[in-house]
Short mmCIF file of C-alpha atoms in Angstrom, two decimals:
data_model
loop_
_atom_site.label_atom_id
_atom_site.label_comp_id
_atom_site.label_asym_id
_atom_site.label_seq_id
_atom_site.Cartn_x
_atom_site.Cartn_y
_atom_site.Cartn_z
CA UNK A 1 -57.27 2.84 13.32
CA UNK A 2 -54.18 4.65 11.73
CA UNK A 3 -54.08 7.94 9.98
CA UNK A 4 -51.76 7.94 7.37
CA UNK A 5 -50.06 11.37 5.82
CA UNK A 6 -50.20 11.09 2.13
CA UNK A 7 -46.62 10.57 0.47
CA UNK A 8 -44.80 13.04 -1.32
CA UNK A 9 -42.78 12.28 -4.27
CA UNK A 10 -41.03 15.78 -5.14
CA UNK A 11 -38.74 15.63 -8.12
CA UNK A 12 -35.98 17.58 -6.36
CA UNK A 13 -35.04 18.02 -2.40
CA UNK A 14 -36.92 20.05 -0.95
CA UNK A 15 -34.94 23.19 0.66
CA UNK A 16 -35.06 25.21 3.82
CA UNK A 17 -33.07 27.74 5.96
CA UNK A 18 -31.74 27.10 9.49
CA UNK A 19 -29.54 28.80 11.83
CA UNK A 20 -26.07 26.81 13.63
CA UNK A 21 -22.42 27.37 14.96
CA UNK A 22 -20.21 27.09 12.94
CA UNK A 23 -17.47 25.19 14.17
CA UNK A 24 -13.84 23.54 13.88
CA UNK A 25 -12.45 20.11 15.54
CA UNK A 26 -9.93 20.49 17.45
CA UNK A 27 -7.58 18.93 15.21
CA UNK A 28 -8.05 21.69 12.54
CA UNK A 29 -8.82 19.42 9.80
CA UNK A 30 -12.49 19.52 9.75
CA UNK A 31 -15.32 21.91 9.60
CA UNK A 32 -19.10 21.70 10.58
CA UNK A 33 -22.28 22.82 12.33
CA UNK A 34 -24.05 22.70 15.50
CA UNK A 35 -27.51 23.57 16.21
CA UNK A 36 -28.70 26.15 18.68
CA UNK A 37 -31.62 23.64 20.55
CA UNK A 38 -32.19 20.20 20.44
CA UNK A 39 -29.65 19.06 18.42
CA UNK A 40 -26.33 21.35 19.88
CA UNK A 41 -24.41 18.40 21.22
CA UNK A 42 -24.29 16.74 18.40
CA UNK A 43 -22.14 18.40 15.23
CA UNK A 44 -22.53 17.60 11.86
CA UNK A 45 -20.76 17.59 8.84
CA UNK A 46 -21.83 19.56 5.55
CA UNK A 47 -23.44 16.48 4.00
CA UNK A 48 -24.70 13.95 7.50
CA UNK A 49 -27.24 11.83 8.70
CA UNK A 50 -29.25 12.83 11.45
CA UNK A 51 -29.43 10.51 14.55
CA UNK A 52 -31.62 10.56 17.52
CA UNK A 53 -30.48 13.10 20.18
CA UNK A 54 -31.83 10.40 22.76
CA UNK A 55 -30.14 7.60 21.58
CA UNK A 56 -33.07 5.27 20.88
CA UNK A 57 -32.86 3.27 18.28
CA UNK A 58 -34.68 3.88 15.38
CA UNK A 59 -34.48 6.09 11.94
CA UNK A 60 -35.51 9.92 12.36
CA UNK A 61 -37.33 10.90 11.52
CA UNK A 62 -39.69 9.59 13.92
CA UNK A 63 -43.17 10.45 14.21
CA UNK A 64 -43.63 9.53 18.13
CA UNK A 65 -40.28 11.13 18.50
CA UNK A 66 -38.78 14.97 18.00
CA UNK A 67 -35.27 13.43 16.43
CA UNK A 68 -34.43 14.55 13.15
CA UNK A 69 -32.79 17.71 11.81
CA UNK A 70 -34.79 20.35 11.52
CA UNK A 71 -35.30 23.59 9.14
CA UNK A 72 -37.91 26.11 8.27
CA UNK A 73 -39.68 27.13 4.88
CA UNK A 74 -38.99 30.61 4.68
CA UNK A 75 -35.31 32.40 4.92
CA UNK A 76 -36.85 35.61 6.99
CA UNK A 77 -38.10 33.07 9.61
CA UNK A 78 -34.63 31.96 10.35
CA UNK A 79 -33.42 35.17 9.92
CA UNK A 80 -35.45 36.33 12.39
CA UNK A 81 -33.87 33.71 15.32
CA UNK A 82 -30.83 35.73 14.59
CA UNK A 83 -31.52 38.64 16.08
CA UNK A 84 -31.52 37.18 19.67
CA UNK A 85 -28.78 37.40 22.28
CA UNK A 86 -27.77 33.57 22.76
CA UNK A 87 -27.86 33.07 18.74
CA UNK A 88 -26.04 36.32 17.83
CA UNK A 89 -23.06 34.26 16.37
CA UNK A 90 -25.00 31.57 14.29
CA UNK A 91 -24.96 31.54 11.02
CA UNK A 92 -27.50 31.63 8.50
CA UNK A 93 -27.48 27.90 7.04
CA UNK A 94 -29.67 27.34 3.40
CA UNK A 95 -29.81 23.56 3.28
CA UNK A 96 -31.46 20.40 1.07
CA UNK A 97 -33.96 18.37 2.65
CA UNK A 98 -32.45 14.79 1.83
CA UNK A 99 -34.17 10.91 2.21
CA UNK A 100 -37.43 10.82 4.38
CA UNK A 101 -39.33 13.55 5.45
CA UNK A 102 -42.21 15.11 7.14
CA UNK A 103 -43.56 18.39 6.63
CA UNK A 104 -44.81 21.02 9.03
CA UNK A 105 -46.91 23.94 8.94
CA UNK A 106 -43.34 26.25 9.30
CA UNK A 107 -40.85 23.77 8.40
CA UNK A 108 -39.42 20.30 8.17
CA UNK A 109 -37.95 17.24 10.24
CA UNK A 110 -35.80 15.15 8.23
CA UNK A 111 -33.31 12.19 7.84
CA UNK A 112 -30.38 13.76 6.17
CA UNK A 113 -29.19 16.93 4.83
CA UNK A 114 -26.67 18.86 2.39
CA UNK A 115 -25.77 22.24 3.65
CA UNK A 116 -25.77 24.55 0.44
CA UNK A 117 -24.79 28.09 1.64
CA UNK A 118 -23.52 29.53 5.21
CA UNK A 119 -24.20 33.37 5.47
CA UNK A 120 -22.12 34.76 7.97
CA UNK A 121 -22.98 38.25 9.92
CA UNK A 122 -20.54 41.10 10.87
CA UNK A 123 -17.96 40.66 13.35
CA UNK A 124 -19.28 41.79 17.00
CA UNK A 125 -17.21 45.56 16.15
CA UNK A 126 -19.68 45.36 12.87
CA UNK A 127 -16.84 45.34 9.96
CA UNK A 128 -17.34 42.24 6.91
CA UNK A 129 -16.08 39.35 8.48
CA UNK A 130 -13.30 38.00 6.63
CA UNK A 131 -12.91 34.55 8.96
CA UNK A 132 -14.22 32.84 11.96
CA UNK A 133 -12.47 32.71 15.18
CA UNK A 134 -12.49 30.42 18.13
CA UNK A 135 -15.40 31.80 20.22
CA UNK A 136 -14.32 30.51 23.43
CA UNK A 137 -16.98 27.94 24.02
CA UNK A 138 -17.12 24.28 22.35
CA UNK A 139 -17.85 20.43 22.34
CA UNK A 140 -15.76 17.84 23.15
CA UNK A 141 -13.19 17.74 20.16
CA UNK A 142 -14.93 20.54 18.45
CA UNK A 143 -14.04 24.41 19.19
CA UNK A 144 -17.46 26.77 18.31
CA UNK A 145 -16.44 29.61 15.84
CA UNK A 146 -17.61 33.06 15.35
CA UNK A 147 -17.52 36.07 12.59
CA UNK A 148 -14.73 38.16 12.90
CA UNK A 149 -13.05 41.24 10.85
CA UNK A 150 -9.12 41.18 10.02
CA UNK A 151 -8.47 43.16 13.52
CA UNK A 152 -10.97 40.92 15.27
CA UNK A 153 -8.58 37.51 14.38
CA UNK A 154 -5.42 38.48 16.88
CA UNK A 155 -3.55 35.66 18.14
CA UNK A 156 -7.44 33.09 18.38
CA UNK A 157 -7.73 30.30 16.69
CA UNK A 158 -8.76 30.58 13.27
CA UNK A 159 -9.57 30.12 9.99
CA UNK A 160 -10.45 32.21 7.04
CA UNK A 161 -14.26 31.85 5.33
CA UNK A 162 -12.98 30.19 2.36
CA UNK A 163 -10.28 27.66 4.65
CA UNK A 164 -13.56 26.81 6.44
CA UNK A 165 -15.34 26.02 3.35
CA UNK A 166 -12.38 23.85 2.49
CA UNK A 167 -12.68 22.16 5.22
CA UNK A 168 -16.49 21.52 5.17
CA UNK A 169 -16.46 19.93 1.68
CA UNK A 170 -18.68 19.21 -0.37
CA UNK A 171 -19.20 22.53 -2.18
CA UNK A 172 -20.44 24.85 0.62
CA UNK A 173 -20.29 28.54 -0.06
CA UNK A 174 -19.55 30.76 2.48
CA UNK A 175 -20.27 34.11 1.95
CA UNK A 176 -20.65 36.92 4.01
CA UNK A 177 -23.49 39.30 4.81
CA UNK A 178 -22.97 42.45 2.45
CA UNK A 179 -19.72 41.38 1.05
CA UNK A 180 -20.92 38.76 -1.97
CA UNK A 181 -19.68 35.21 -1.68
CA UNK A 182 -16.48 36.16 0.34
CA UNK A 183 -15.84 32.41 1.26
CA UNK A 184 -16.57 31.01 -2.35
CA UNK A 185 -17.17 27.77 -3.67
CA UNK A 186 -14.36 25.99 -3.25
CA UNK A 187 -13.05 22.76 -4.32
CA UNK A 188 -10.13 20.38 -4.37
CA UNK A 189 -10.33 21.34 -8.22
CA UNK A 190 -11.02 24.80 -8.41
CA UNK A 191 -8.36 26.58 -5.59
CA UNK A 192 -8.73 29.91 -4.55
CA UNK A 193 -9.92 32.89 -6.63
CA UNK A 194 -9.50 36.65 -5.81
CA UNK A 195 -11.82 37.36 -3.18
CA UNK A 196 -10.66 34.04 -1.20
CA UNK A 197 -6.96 35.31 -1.44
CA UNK A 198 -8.15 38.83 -0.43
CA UNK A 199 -9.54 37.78 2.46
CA UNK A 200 -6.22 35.05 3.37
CA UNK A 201 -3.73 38.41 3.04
CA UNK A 202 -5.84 40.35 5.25
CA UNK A 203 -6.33 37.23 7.63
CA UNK A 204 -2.69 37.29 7.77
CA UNK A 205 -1.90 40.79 7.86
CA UNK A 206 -3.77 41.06 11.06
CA UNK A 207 -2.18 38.47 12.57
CA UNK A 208 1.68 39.87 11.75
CA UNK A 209 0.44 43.41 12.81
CA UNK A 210 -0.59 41.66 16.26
CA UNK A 211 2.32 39.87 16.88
CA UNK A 212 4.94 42.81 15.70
CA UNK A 213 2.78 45.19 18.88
CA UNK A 214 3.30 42.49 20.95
CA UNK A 215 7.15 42.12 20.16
CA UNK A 216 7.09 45.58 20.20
CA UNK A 217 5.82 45.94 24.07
CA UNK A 218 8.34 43.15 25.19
CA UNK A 219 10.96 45.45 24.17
CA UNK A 220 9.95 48.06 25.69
CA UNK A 221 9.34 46.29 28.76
CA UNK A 222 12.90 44.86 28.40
CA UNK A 223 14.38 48.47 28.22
CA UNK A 224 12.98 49.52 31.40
CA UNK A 225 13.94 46.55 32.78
#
């Protein structure tokens, strides 16, 4: 005998909150996510199917398996995964429950998703972030990113919030904690507005004031030489 779950017909995705690493391929030219548990090795793209982490073949989500992505109903509940060590530089991830589904007591485990809105924290000296920066860990092809502040940036790879929502597509904001939507919406159509080139002069200005200290030492060095 099989128990069925009845079938839910909602007349708009369903939405959730989840937390992920932000992070850039090693190319530059693209922009994603990776989770923080089961699904880590695998990034995704703003808008992506999910695929079983243990390569079996069949369509998560599956109910005699845990593949699928996965998200929770309320934002404080993924807030809350924040505030531990190893998940310090995640970001905050509001996202569209797409195609099939099944519900949860907390949450959901789905077949695809749209991410809607990244909310990025403070840079680890606790000034707005204004970009991410290569965090010195990764996936094959993929470098994982974290908040940082206009001094934080130096001579790392990176890329400002709005260049990252660029890259990501499909109309992610990006905004950071306590600083409104920092990163923007931005398209191919729309360009950049003021906060976006805000951020890209101070993104820049740190990294000239960087390099002009370093110059600046190598002299010196060259004098006592």
């Amino acid at each position: 005998m099989r128990l069925w779950l009845p079938a839910e017909r909602p007349t708009e995705p369903p939405a959730g909150y989840k937390i992920a690493h932000p992070m850039l391929s090693q190319d530059g030219t693209r922009a994603g996510f990776t989770g923080v548990s089961l699904g880590g090795a695998l990034p995704y793209g703003v808008l992506d199917d999910a695929s079983c982490v243990y390569g079996r073949r069949h369509r998560p989500p599956a109910r005699l398996c845990d593949c699928g992505f996965h998200c929770v109903h309320e934002r404080e509940v993924a807030e809350a995964l924040l505030c531990t060590a190893e998940h310090r530089s995640a970001v905050l991830l509001e996202v569209s429950v797409l195609g099939a589904y099944i519900r949860f007591e907390r949450g959901f485990r789905y077949a695809r998703q749209r991410v809607r809105t990244a909310t990025v924290g403070p840079c680890a000296c606790g000034a707005p972030a204004v970009a991410f920066a290569d965090s010195g860990w990764g996936r094959p092809g993929w470098r994982a990113l974290a908040a940082a502040c206009a001094g934080g940036v130096r001579a790392r790879a990176s890329v400002s919030l709005a260049g990252f929502a660029r890259l990501a597509g499909h109309g992610v904001r990006v905004i950071a904690a306590g600083a409104g939507a920092a990163g923007g919406r931005v398209t191919a159509e729309e360009g950049l507005g003021v906060p976006e080139l805000v951020a890209e002069a101070a993104l820049l200005q740190a990294r000239l004031d960087w390099f002009q200290s370093q110059l600046a030492r190598l002299g010196e060095r060259g004098e006592q030489g």
